[in-house]
Short mmCIF file of C-alpha atoms in Angstrom, two decimals:
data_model
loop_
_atom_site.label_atom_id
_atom_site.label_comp_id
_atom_site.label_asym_id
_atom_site.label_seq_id
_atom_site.Cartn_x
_atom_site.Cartn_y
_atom_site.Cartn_z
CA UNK A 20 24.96 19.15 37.28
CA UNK A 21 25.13 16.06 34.99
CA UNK A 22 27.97 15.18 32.55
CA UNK A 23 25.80 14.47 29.66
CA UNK A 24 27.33 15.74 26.16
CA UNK A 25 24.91 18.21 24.60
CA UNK A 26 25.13 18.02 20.84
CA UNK A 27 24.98 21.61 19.07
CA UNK A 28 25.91 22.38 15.35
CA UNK A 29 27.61 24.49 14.68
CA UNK A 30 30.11 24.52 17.00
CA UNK A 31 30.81 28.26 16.31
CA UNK A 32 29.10 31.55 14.38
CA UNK A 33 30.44 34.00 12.60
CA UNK A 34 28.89 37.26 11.46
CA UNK A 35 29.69 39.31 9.35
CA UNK A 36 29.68 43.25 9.58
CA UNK A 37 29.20 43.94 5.82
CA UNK A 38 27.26 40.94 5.14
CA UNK A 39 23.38 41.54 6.33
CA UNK A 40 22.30 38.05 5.15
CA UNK A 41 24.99 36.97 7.89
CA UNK A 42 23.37 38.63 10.66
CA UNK A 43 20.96 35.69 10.96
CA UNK A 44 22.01 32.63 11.45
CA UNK A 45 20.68 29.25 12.98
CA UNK A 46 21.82 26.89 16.07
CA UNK A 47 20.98 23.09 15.73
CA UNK A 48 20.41 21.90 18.96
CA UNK A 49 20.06 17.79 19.02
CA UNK A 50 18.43 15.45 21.24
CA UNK A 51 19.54 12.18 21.00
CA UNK A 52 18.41 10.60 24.65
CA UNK A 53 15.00 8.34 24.94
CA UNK A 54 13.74 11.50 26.93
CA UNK A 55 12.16 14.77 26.26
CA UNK A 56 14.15 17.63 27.85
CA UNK A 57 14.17 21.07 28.52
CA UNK A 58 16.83 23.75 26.98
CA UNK A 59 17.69 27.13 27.47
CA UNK A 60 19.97 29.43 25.95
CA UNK A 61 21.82 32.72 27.56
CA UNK A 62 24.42 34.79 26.45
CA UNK A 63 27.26 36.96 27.46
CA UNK A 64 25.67 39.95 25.97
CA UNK A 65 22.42 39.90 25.60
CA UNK A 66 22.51 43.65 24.33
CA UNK A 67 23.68 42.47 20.86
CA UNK A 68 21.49 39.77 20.32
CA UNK A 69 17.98 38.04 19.79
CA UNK A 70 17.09 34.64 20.12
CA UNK A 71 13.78 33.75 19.05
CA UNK A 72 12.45 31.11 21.46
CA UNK A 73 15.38 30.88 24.09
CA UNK A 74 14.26 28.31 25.74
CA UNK A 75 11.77 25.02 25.23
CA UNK A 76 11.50 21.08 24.86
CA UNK A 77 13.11 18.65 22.73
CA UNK A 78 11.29 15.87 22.00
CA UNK A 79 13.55 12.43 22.43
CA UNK A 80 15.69 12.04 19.79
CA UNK A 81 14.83 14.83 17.73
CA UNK A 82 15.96 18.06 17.04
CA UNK A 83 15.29 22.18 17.32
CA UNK A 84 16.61 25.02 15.70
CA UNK A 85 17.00 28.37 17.37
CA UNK A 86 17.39 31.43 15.41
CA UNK A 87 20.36 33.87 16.63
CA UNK A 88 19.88 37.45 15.20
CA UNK A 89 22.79 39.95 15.43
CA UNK A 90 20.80 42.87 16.07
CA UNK A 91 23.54 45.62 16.76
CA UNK A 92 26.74 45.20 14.78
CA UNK A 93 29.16 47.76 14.74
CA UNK A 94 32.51 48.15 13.70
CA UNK A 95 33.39 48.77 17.63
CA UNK A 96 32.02 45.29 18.33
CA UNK A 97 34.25 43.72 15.62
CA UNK A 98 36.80 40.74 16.36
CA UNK A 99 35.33 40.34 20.22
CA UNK A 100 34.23 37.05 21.16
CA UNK A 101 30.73 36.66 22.94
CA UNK A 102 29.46 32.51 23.55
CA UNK A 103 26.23 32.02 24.00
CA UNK A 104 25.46 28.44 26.41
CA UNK A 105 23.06 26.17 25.68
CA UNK A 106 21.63 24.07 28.94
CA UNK A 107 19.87 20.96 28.95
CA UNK A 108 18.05 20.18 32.15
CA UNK A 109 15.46 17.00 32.98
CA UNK A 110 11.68 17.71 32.83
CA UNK A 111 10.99 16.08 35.78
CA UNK A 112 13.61 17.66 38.61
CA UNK A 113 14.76 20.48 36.43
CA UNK A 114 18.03 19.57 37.39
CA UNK A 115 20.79 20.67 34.73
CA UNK A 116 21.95 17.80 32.27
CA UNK A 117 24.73 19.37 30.65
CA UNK A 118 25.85 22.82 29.26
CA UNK A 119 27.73 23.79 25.89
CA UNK A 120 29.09 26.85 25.13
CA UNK A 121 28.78 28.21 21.58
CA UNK A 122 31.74 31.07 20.83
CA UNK A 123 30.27 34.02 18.23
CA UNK A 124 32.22 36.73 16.37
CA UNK A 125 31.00 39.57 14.41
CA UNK A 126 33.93 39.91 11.87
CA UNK A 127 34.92 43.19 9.83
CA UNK A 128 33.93 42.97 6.00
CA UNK A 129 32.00 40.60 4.02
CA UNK A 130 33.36 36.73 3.61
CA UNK A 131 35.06 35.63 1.78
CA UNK A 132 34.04 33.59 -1.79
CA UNK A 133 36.83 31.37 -2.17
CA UNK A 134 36.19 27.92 -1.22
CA UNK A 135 37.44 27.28 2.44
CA UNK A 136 39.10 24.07 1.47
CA UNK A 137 41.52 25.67 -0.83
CA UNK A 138 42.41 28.21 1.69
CA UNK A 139 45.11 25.15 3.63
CA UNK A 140 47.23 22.88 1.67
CA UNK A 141 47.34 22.67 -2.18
CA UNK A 142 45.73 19.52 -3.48
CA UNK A 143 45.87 18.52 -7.13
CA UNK A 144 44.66 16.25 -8.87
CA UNK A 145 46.38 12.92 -9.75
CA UNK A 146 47.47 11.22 -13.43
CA UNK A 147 45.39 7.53 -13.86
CA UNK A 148 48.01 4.94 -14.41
CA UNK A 149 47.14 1.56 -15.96
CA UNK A 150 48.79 -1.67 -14.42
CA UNK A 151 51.41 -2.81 -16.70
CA UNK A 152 51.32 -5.46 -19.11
CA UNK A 153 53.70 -8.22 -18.32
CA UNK A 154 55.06 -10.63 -20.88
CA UNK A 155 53.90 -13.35 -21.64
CA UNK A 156 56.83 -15.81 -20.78
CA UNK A 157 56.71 -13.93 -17.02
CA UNK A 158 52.75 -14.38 -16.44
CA UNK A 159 52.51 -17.67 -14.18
CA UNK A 160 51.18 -20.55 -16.07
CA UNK A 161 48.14 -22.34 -14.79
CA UNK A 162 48.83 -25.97 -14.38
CA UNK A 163 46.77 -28.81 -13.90
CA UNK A 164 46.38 -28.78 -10.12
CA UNK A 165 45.52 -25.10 -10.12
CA UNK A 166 42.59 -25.63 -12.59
CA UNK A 167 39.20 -25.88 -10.67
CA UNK A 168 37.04 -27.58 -13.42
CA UNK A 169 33.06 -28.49 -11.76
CA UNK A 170 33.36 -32.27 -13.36
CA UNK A 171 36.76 -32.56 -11.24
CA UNK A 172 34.94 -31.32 -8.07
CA UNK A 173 31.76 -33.80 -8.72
CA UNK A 174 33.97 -36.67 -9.17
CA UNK A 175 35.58 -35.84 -5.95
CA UNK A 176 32.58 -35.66 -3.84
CA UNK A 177 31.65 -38.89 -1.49
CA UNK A 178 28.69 -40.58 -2.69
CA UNK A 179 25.87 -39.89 -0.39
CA UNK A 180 25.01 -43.14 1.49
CA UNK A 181 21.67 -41.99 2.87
CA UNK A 182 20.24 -40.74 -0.53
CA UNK A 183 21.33 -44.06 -2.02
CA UNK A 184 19.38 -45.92 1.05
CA UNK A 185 16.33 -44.16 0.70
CA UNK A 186 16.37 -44.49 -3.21
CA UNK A 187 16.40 -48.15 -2.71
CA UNK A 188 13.60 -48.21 -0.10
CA UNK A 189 11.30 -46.17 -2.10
CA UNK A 190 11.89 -48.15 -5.61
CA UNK A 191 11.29 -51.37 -3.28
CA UNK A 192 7.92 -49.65 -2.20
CA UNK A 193 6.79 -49.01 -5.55
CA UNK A 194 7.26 -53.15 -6.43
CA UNK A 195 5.01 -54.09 -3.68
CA UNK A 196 1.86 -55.07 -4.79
CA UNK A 197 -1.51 -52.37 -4.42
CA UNK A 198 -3.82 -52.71 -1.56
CA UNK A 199 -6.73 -53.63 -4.37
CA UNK A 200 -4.99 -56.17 -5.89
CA UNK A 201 -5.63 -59.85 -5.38
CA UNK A 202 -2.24 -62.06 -4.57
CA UNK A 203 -2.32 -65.62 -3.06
CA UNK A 204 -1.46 -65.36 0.90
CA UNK A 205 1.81 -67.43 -0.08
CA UNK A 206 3.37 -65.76 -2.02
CA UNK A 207 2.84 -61.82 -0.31
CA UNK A 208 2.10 -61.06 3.29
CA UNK A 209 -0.94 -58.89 4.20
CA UNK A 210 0.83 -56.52 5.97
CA UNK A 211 3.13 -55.74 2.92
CA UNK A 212 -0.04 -54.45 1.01
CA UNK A 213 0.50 -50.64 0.57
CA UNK A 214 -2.84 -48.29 -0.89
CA UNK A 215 -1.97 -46.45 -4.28
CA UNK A 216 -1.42 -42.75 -2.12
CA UNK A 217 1.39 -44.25 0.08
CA UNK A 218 2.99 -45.21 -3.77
CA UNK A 219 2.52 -42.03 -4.54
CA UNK A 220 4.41 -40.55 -1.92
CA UNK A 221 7.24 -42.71 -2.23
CA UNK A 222 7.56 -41.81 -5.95
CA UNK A 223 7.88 -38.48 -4.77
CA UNK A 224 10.45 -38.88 -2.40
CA UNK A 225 12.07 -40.97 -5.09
CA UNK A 226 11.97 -38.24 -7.42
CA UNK A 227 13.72 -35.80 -4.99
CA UNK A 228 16.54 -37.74 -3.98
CA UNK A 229 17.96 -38.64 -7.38
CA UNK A 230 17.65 -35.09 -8.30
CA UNK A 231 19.93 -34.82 -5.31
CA UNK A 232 22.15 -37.84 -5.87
CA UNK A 233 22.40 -36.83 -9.98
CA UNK A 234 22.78 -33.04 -10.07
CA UNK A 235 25.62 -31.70 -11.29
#
């Protein structure tokens, strides 16, 4: 048999001998493995009990809940443990994954209303409390070098060198003269002629970078 953990809530039952609703209860058996397997359930007395389909597939991680009946409670049967096991085996070789054993106990009476958690330690609950005020000549003072003001932080930042460059390049762009226009040979070159969309783009461009070299 394969170690792997088989994951059953809850870990125990408990019926009740007064208490019909108790005599039905439900096991949780989970799958959480990328594979569909197999399950089947047995018990140490099988007299006393029902299980509506013992045995079945999981599909991969999902779940299945198996319905335990208590079908002969008696006050003889009281406060005697039975465990019912719940095997996981592969589809494919049918060999047994794992095992858990699930302990059961039919208990004399009905149970109990109070609230389980109250049943251990005493818990009560706690007074809020407000931080105290301290006076005013023992709060720190905030001095100069401690004050974080945003115009101190812009002042201290380096001027950006490349955003500067390519401002420069794009305003000298826009003084060229347009492709259309008529200039003597002397005084521009030809290959210095730019058309009126390359202007446009380098306007753009300009437009960015001083919203990145002025923002605050």
């Amino acid at each position: 048999m394969k170690n792997f953990p088989v994951f059953v809530f809850p870990v125990s039952l408990e019926f009740y001998l007064n208490a019909r609703h108790t005599h039905k209860q439900l096991l949780t058996v989970y799958n959480p493995y990328d594979f569909s397997v197999n399950f089947k359930v047995l018990c140490t007395s099988p007299n006393k009990f029902t299980v509506i389909d013992p045995e079945g597939v999981i599909a991969p991680q999902s779940c299945i809940d198996i319905v335990v009946r208590y079908t002969q409670p008696s006050i003889s049967h009281c406060d005697t443990t039975e465990k019912f096991r719940i095997t996981m085996y592969d589809r494919n070789t049918q060999q047994a994954l794992g095992k858990r054993d699930i302990p059961t106990k039919l208990i004399e009476g009905e149970p109990s209303s109070t609230n389980p958690e109250s049943l251990g330690d005493s818990f009560h609950p706690l007074a809020a409390r407000t931080a105290p005020v301290r006076p005013i000549e023992e709060q720190p003072r905030i001095t100069s070098s401690q004050c974080h003001h945003p115009a101190h932080h812009r002042e201290q930042q380096p001027v950006n060198v490349v955003a500067v460059a390519v401002s420069i390049c794009c305003i000298a762009a826009l003084l060229l003269p347009t492709q259309p226009e008529q200039v003597p040979k002397s005084q521009w070159p030809e290959w210095l002629h730019i058309g009126s969309n390359l202007k446009l783009v380098f306007s753009f461009v300009l437009g960015l970078v001083s919203m990145l070299v002025l923002r605050p």
